[in-house]
PDB file of C-alpha atoms and ligand atoms in Angstrom:
ATOM      1  CA  MET R   6     -42.164   9.744 -27.945  1.00  0.00           C
ATOM      2  CA  ALA R   7     -42.396   6.789 -25.674  1.00  0.00           C
ATOM      3  CA  LEU R   8     -44.951   5.252 -23.388  1.00  0.00           C
ATOM      4  CA  LYS R   9     -43.832   4.977 -19.776  1.00  0.00           C
ATOM      5  CA  LYS R  10     -44.873   2.371 -17.275  1.00  0.00           C
ATOM      6  CA  ILE R  11     -47.266   3.732 -14.659  1.00  0.00           C
ATOM      7  CA  LEU R  12     -46.331   2.616 -11.169  1.00  0.00           C
ATOM      8  CA  THR R  13     -49.086   1.753  -8.734  1.00  0.00           C
ATOM      9  CA  PHE R  14     -49.678   1.890  -4.989  1.00  0.00           C
ATOM     10  CA  PRO R  15     -47.845   0.765  -2.833  1.00  0.00           C
ATOM     11  CA  ALA R  16     -44.775   1.709  -4.936  1.00  0.00           C
ATOM     12  CA  THR R  17     -42.330   3.730  -2.799  1.00  0.00           C
ATOM     13  CA  VAL R  18     -41.797   6.460  -5.370  1.00  0.00           C
ATOM     14  CA  LEU R  19     -45.449   7.489  -5.016  1.00  0.00           C
ATOM     15  CA  ARG R  20     -44.679   8.375  -1.408  1.00  0.00           C
ATOM     16  CA  GLN R  21     -41.633  10.510  -2.112  1.00  0.00           C
ATOM     17  CA  LYS R  22     -41.441  14.240  -2.744  1.00  0.00           C
ATOM     18  CA  ALA R  23     -40.522  15.401  -6.214  1.00  0.00           C
ATOM     19  CA  LYS R  24     -37.684  17.911  -6.645  1.00  0.00           C
ATOM     20  CA  LYS R  25     -38.007  21.364  -8.143  1.00  0.00           C
ATOM     21  CA  ILE R  26     -37.008  21.672 -11.777  1.00  0.00           C
ATOM     22  CA  ILE R  27     -34.396  24.314 -12.576  1.00  0.00           C
ATOM     23  CA  ILE R  28     -33.228  23.300 -16.040  1.00  0.00           C
ATOM     24  CA  PHE R  29     -35.645  23.785 -18.905  1.00  0.00           C
ATOM     25  CA  ASP R  30     -34.167  21.863 -21.799  1.00  0.00           C
ATOM     26  CA  GLU R  31     -35.012  19.445 -24.576  1.00  0.00           C
ATOM     27  CA  ALA R  32     -34.980  16.489 -22.180  1.00  0.00           C
ATOM     28  CA  LEU R  33     -37.716  18.189 -20.153  1.00  0.00           C
ATOM     29  CA  ARG R  34     -39.830  18.692 -23.295  1.00  0.00           C
ATOM     30  CA  GLN R  35     -39.365  15.043 -24.114  1.00  0.00           C
ATOM     31  CA  LEU R  36     -40.428  14.036 -20.602  1.00  0.00           C
ATOM     32  CA  ALA R  37     -43.575  16.184 -20.900  1.00  0.00           C
ATOM     33  CA  ALA R  38     -44.402  14.691 -24.316  1.00  0.00           C
ATOM     34  CA  ASP R  39     -43.930  11.165 -22.961  1.00  0.00           C
ATOM     35  CA  MET R  40     -46.118  11.949 -19.959  1.00  0.00           C
ATOM     36  CA  GLY R  41     -48.876  13.295 -22.209  1.00  0.00           C
ATOM     37  CA  GLU R  42     -48.740  10.216 -24.402  1.00  0.00           C
ATOM     38  CA  THR R  43     -48.706   7.891 -21.389  1.00  0.00           C
ATOM     39  CA  MET R  44     -51.663   9.721 -19.818  1.00  0.00           C
ATOM     40  CA  TYR R  45     -53.840   9.418 -22.935  1.00  0.00           C
ATOM     41  CA  ASP R  46     -52.852   5.819 -23.480  1.00  0.00           C
ATOM     42  CA  ALA R  47     -53.899   4.839 -19.923  1.00  0.00           C
ATOM     43  CA  PRO R  48     -56.356   6.638 -20.379  1.00  0.00           C
ATOM     44  CA  GLY R  49     -56.353   9.346 -17.744  1.00  0.00           C
ATOM     45  CA  VAL R  50     -56.884  13.083 -17.342  1.00  0.00           C
ATOM     46  CA  GLY R  51     -53.750  13.912 -15.365  1.00  0.00           C
ATOM     47  CA  LEU R  52     -50.338  12.470 -14.616  1.00  0.00           C
ATOM     48  CA  ALA R  53     -47.536  13.433 -12.251  1.00  0.00           C
ATOM     49  CA  ALA R  54     -43.893  12.466 -12.816  1.00  0.00           C
ATOM     50  CA  ASN R  55     -43.780  10.349  -9.627  1.00  0.00           C
ATOM     51  CA  GLN R  56     -46.196   7.987 -11.295  1.00  0.00           C
ATOM     52  CA  ILE R  57     -43.621   7.044 -13.925  1.00  0.00           C
ATOM     53  CA  GLY R  58     -40.827   6.890 -11.365  1.00  0.00           C
ATOM     54  CA  VAL R  59     -39.387  10.374 -11.947  1.00  0.00           C
ATOM     55  CA  LEU R  60     -39.053  12.543  -8.833  1.00  0.00           C
ATOM     56  CA  ARG R  61     -39.302  15.920 -10.515  1.00  0.00           C
ATOM     57  CA  GLN R  62     -42.013  18.550 -10.175  1.00  0.00           C
ATOM     58  CA  ILE R  63     -43.839  18.186 -13.458  1.00  0.00           C
ATOM     59  CA  VAL R  64     -47.460  17.283 -14.149  1.00  0.00           C
ATOM     60  CA  VAL R  65     -49.609  17.093 -17.249  1.00  0.00           C
ATOM     61  CA  VAL R  66     -53.325  17.892 -17.159  1.00  0.00           C
ATOM     62  CA  ASP R  67     -55.882  17.229 -19.859  1.00  0.00           C
ATOM     63  CA  VAL R  68     -57.650  20.377 -21.061  1.00  0.00           C
ATOM     64  CA  SER R  69     -59.463  18.896 -24.065  1.00  0.00           C
ATOM     65  CA  LYS R  70     -62.850  20.390 -24.742  1.00  0.00           C
ATOM     66  CA  GLU R  71     -64.040  17.534 -26.892  1.00  0.00           C
ATOM     67  CA  GLU R  72     -63.764  13.844 -26.276  1.00  0.00           C
ATOM     68  CA  LYS R  73     -61.478  12.972 -29.159  1.00  0.00           C
ATOM     69  CA  GLU R  74     -59.088  15.844 -28.583  1.00  0.00           C
ATOM     70  CA  LYS R  75     -55.740  15.292 -26.934  1.00  0.00           C
ATOM     71  CA  GLU R  76     -54.851  18.682 -25.589  1.00  0.00           C
ATOM     72  CA  PHE R  77     -52.970  18.965 -22.354  1.00  0.00           C
ATOM     73  CA  ILE R  78     -50.998  21.531 -20.414  1.00  0.00           C
ATOM     74  CA  THR R  79     -47.702  20.954 -18.664  1.00  0.00           C
ATOM     75  CA  LEU R  80     -47.119  22.543 -15.277  1.00  0.00           C
ATOM     76  CA  ILE R  81     -43.590  22.698 -13.905  1.00  0.00           C
ATOM     77  CA  ASN R  82     -43.078  23.341 -10.164  1.00  0.00           C
ATOM     78  CA  PRO R  83     -46.812  23.922  -9.636  1.00  0.00           C
ATOM     79  CA  VAL R  84     -47.933  25.519  -6.378  1.00  0.00           C
ATOM     80  CA  ILE R  85     -51.490  26.047  -5.185  1.00  0.00           C
ATOM     81  CA  SER R  86     -51.101  29.450  -3.601  1.00  0.00           C
ATOM     82  CA  ALA R  87     -54.730  29.987  -2.617  1.00  0.00           C
ATOM     83  CA  GLY R  88     -57.934  28.005  -2.443  1.00  0.00           C
ATOM     84  CA  GLU R  89     -61.583  28.653  -1.684  1.00  0.00           C
ATOM     85  CA  GLY R  90     -64.795  26.694  -1.369  1.00  0.00           C
ATOM     86  CA  CYS R  91     -65.004  23.001  -0.622  1.00  0.00           C
ATOM     87  CA  VAL R  92     -66.577  20.432  -2.926  1.00  0.00           C
ATOM     88  CA  SER R  93     -66.843  16.675  -2.813  1.00  0.00           C
ATOM     89  CA  GLY R  94     -66.261  14.787  -6.033  1.00  0.00           C
ATOM     90  CA  GLU R  95     -65.409  11.341  -7.326  1.00  0.00           C
ATOM     91  CA  GLU R  96     -61.712  10.650  -7.876  1.00  0.00           C
ATOM     92  CA  GLY R  97     -59.675   7.788  -9.137  1.00  0.00           C
ATOM     93  CA  CYS R  98     -56.002   7.521  -9.961  1.00  0.00           C
ATOM     94  CA  LEU R  99     -53.969   5.600 -12.520  1.00  0.00           C
ATOM     95  CA  SER R 100     -51.710   4.598  -9.614  1.00  0.00           C
ATOM     96  CA  VAL R 101     -54.534   3.358  -7.394  1.00  0.00           C
ATOM     97  CA  LEU R 102     -55.931   0.230  -8.995  1.00  0.00           C
ATOM     98  CA  GLU R 103     -59.671  -0.301  -9.284  1.00  0.00           C
ATOM     99  CA  TYR R 104     -60.824   2.279  -6.802  1.00  0.00           C
ATOM    100  CA  GLU R 105     -62.783   5.490  -6.755  1.00  0.00           C
ATOM    101  CA  ALA R 106     -63.920   7.571  -3.827  1.00  0.00           C
ATOM    102  CA  GLN R 107     -65.433  10.923  -2.940  1.00  0.00           C
ATOM    103  CA  VAL R 108     -62.724  13.432  -2.088  1.00  0.00           C
ATOM    104  CA  LYS R 109     -63.090  16.976  -0.775  1.00  0.00           C
ATOM    105  CA  ARG R 110     -61.155  19.650  -2.650  1.00  0.00           C
ATOM    106  CA  PHE R 111     -61.117  23.412  -3.064  1.00  0.00           C
ATOM    107  CA  GLN R 112     -63.683  24.501  -5.636  1.00  0.00           C
ATOM    108  CA  LYS R 113     -61.437  27.291  -6.869  1.00  0.00           C
ATOM    109  CA  ILE R 114     -57.668  27.638  -6.671  1.00  0.00           C
ATOM    110  CA  HIS R 115     -54.905  29.985  -7.669  1.00  0.00           C
ATOM    111  CA  VAL R 116     -51.951  28.248  -9.272  1.00  0.00           C
ATOM    112  CA  THR R 117     -48.420  29.398  -9.926  1.00  0.00           C
ATOM    113  CA  ALA R 118     -46.042  27.312 -12.013  1.00  0.00           C
ATOM    114  CA  HIS R 119     -43.577  27.466 -14.885  1.00  0.00           C
ATOM    115  CA  ASP R 120     -44.138  26.445 -18.457  1.00  0.00           C
ATOM    116  CA  LEU R 121     -41.710  24.314 -20.462  1.00  0.00           C
ATOM    117  CA  ASP R 122     -39.629  27.384 -21.311  1.00  0.00           C
ATOM    118  CA  GLY R 123     -39.291  28.315 -17.649  1.00  0.00           C
ATOM    119  CA  LYS R 124     -41.692  31.219 -18.031  1.00  0.00           C
ATOM    120  CA  PRO R 125     -43.760  31.900 -14.885  1.00  0.00           C
ATOM    121  CA  LEU R 126     -47.460  31.090 -15.073  1.00  0.00           C
ATOM    122  CA  ALA R 127     -50.227  32.258 -12.748  1.00  0.00           C
ATOM    123  CA  PHE R 128     -53.894  31.435 -13.211  1.00  0.00           C
ATOM    124  CA  ASP R 129     -57.142  30.515 -11.491  1.00  0.00           C
ATOM    125  CA  ALA R 130     -58.768  27.128 -11.921  1.00  0.00           C
ATOM    126  CA  GLU R 131     -62.240  25.940 -10.971  1.00  0.00           C
ATOM    127  CA  ASP R 132     -64.240  22.747 -10.601  1.00  0.00           C
ATOM    128  CA  ARG R 133     -62.963  19.738 -12.598  1.00  0.00           C
ATOM    129  CA  PHE R 134     -59.782  21.502 -13.746  1.00  0.00           C
ATOM    130  CA  ALA R 135     -59.041  22.613 -10.171  1.00  0.00           C
ATOM    131  CA  ARG R 136     -59.678  19.104  -8.866  1.00  0.00           C
ATOM    132  CA  ILE R 137     -57.241  17.498 -11.293  1.00  0.00           C
ATOM    133  CA  ILE R 138     -54.530  20.044 -10.502  1.00  0.00           C
ATOM    134  CA  GLN R 139     -54.966  19.521  -6.747  1.00  0.00           C
ATOM    135  CA  HIS R 140     -54.786  15.738  -7.247  1.00  0.00           C
ATOM    136  CA  GLU R 141     -51.600  16.017  -9.349  1.00  0.00           C
ATOM    137  CA  VAL R 142     -49.891  18.502  -7.020  1.00  0.00           C
ATOM    138  CA  ASP R 143     -50.588  16.029  -4.191  1.00  0.00           C
ATOM    139  CA  HIS R 144     -48.641  13.394  -6.149  1.00  0.00           C
ATOM    140  CA  LEU R 145     -45.582  15.666  -6.249  1.00  0.00           C
ATOM    141  CA  GLN R 146     -45.770  15.834  -2.445  1.00  0.00           C
ATOM    142  CA  GLY R 147     -45.928  12.054  -2.142  1.00  0.00           C
ATOM    143  CA  LYS R 148     -49.651  12.108  -1.422  1.00  0.00           C
ATOM    144  CA  LEU R 149     -52.460  10.010  -2.906  1.00  0.00           C
ATOM    145  CA  PHE R 150     -56.201  10.643  -2.914  1.00  0.00           C
ATOM    146  CA  ILE R 151     -56.656   7.653  -0.605  1.00  0.00           C
ATOM    147  CA  ASP R 152     -54.872   9.719   2.071  1.00  0.00           C
ATOM    148  CA  ARG R 153     -57.843  12.068   1.929  1.00  0.00           C
ATOM    149  CA  ILE R 154     -60.554   9.497   2.677  1.00  0.00           C
ATOM    150  CA  SER R 155     -61.503   7.992   6.034  1.00  0.00           C
ATOM    151  CA  ALA R 156     -59.158   5.496   7.701  1.00  0.00           C
ATOM    152  CA  LEU R 157     -61.905   2.877   7.483  1.00  0.00           C
ATOM    153  CA  LYS R 158     -62.373   3.295   3.745  1.00  0.00           C
ATOM    154  CA  ARG R 159     -58.622   3.246   3.268  1.00  0.00           C
ATOM    155  CA  SER R 160     -58.170   0.001   5.163  1.00  0.00           C
ATOM    156  CA  LEU R 161     -61.016  -1.590   3.201  1.00  0.00           C
ATOM    157  CA  TYR R 162     -59.301  -0.538   0.004  1.00  0.00           C
ATOM    158  CA  LYS R 163     -55.985  -2.021   1.140  1.00  0.00           C
ATOM    159  CA  LYS R 164     -57.717  -5.337   1.811  1.00  0.00           C
ATOM    160  CA  LYS R 165     -59.378  -5.258  -1.586  1.00  0.00           C
ATOM    161  CA  LEU R 166     -56.049  -4.475  -3.264  1.00  0.00           C
ATOM    162  CA  LYS R 167     -54.303  -7.330  -1.477  1.00  0.00           C
ATOM    163  CA  LYS R 168     -56.867  -9.775  -2.863  1.00  0.00           C
ATOM    164  CA  LEU R 169     -56.652  -8.214  -6.284  1.00  0.00           C
ATOM    165  CA  LEU R 170     -52.850  -8.457  -6.434  1.00  0.00           C
ATOM    166  CA  LYS R 171     -52.915 -12.030  -5.145  1.00  0.00           C
ATOM    167  CA  GLY R 172     -55.318 -12.972  -7.903  1.00  0.00           C
ATOM    168  CA  ARG R 173     -53.013 -11.507 -10.516  1.00  0.00           C
ATOM    169  CA  LYS R 174     -49.946 -13.513  -9.522  1.00  0.00           C
TER     170      LYS R 174
HETATM  171 NI1   NI B  10     -53.336  10.205  -9.488  1.00  0.00          NI
END
């Protein structure tokens, strides 16, 4: 396994659409394992392939029930086929440095995807789990949670980031 570098906004690859996966092989398993390791190292609760510079439709989502556990699921070609309810909740992103904001999401969603063997999956997700999946599926579409906040908040964040990046140089 190997840790991957997580790219951050405004990296171009975060704005591109990931391609559907059609080959389910050992390399894909390796990619999923690396993504899981990278996510927990960060640490985060979800990671999409765009974030490590890979434009393929694969995300990993933490499903640990206890704090020290490292259990995650891998969703290939995930699609949110239905959604209901609307809830506001705090979100951050490993690719959006030092920022959190309230984002509105569906409370409950229906998800279709494939597992690592290419087997079709279909399930419902609610609350925190649903929020993470919606956030990660956005990544595959080239979207970030800061696209879902007000233009004013977004421009304030961009200013803050500019200062932050300047300070780091
Ligand atoms: Ni994210």
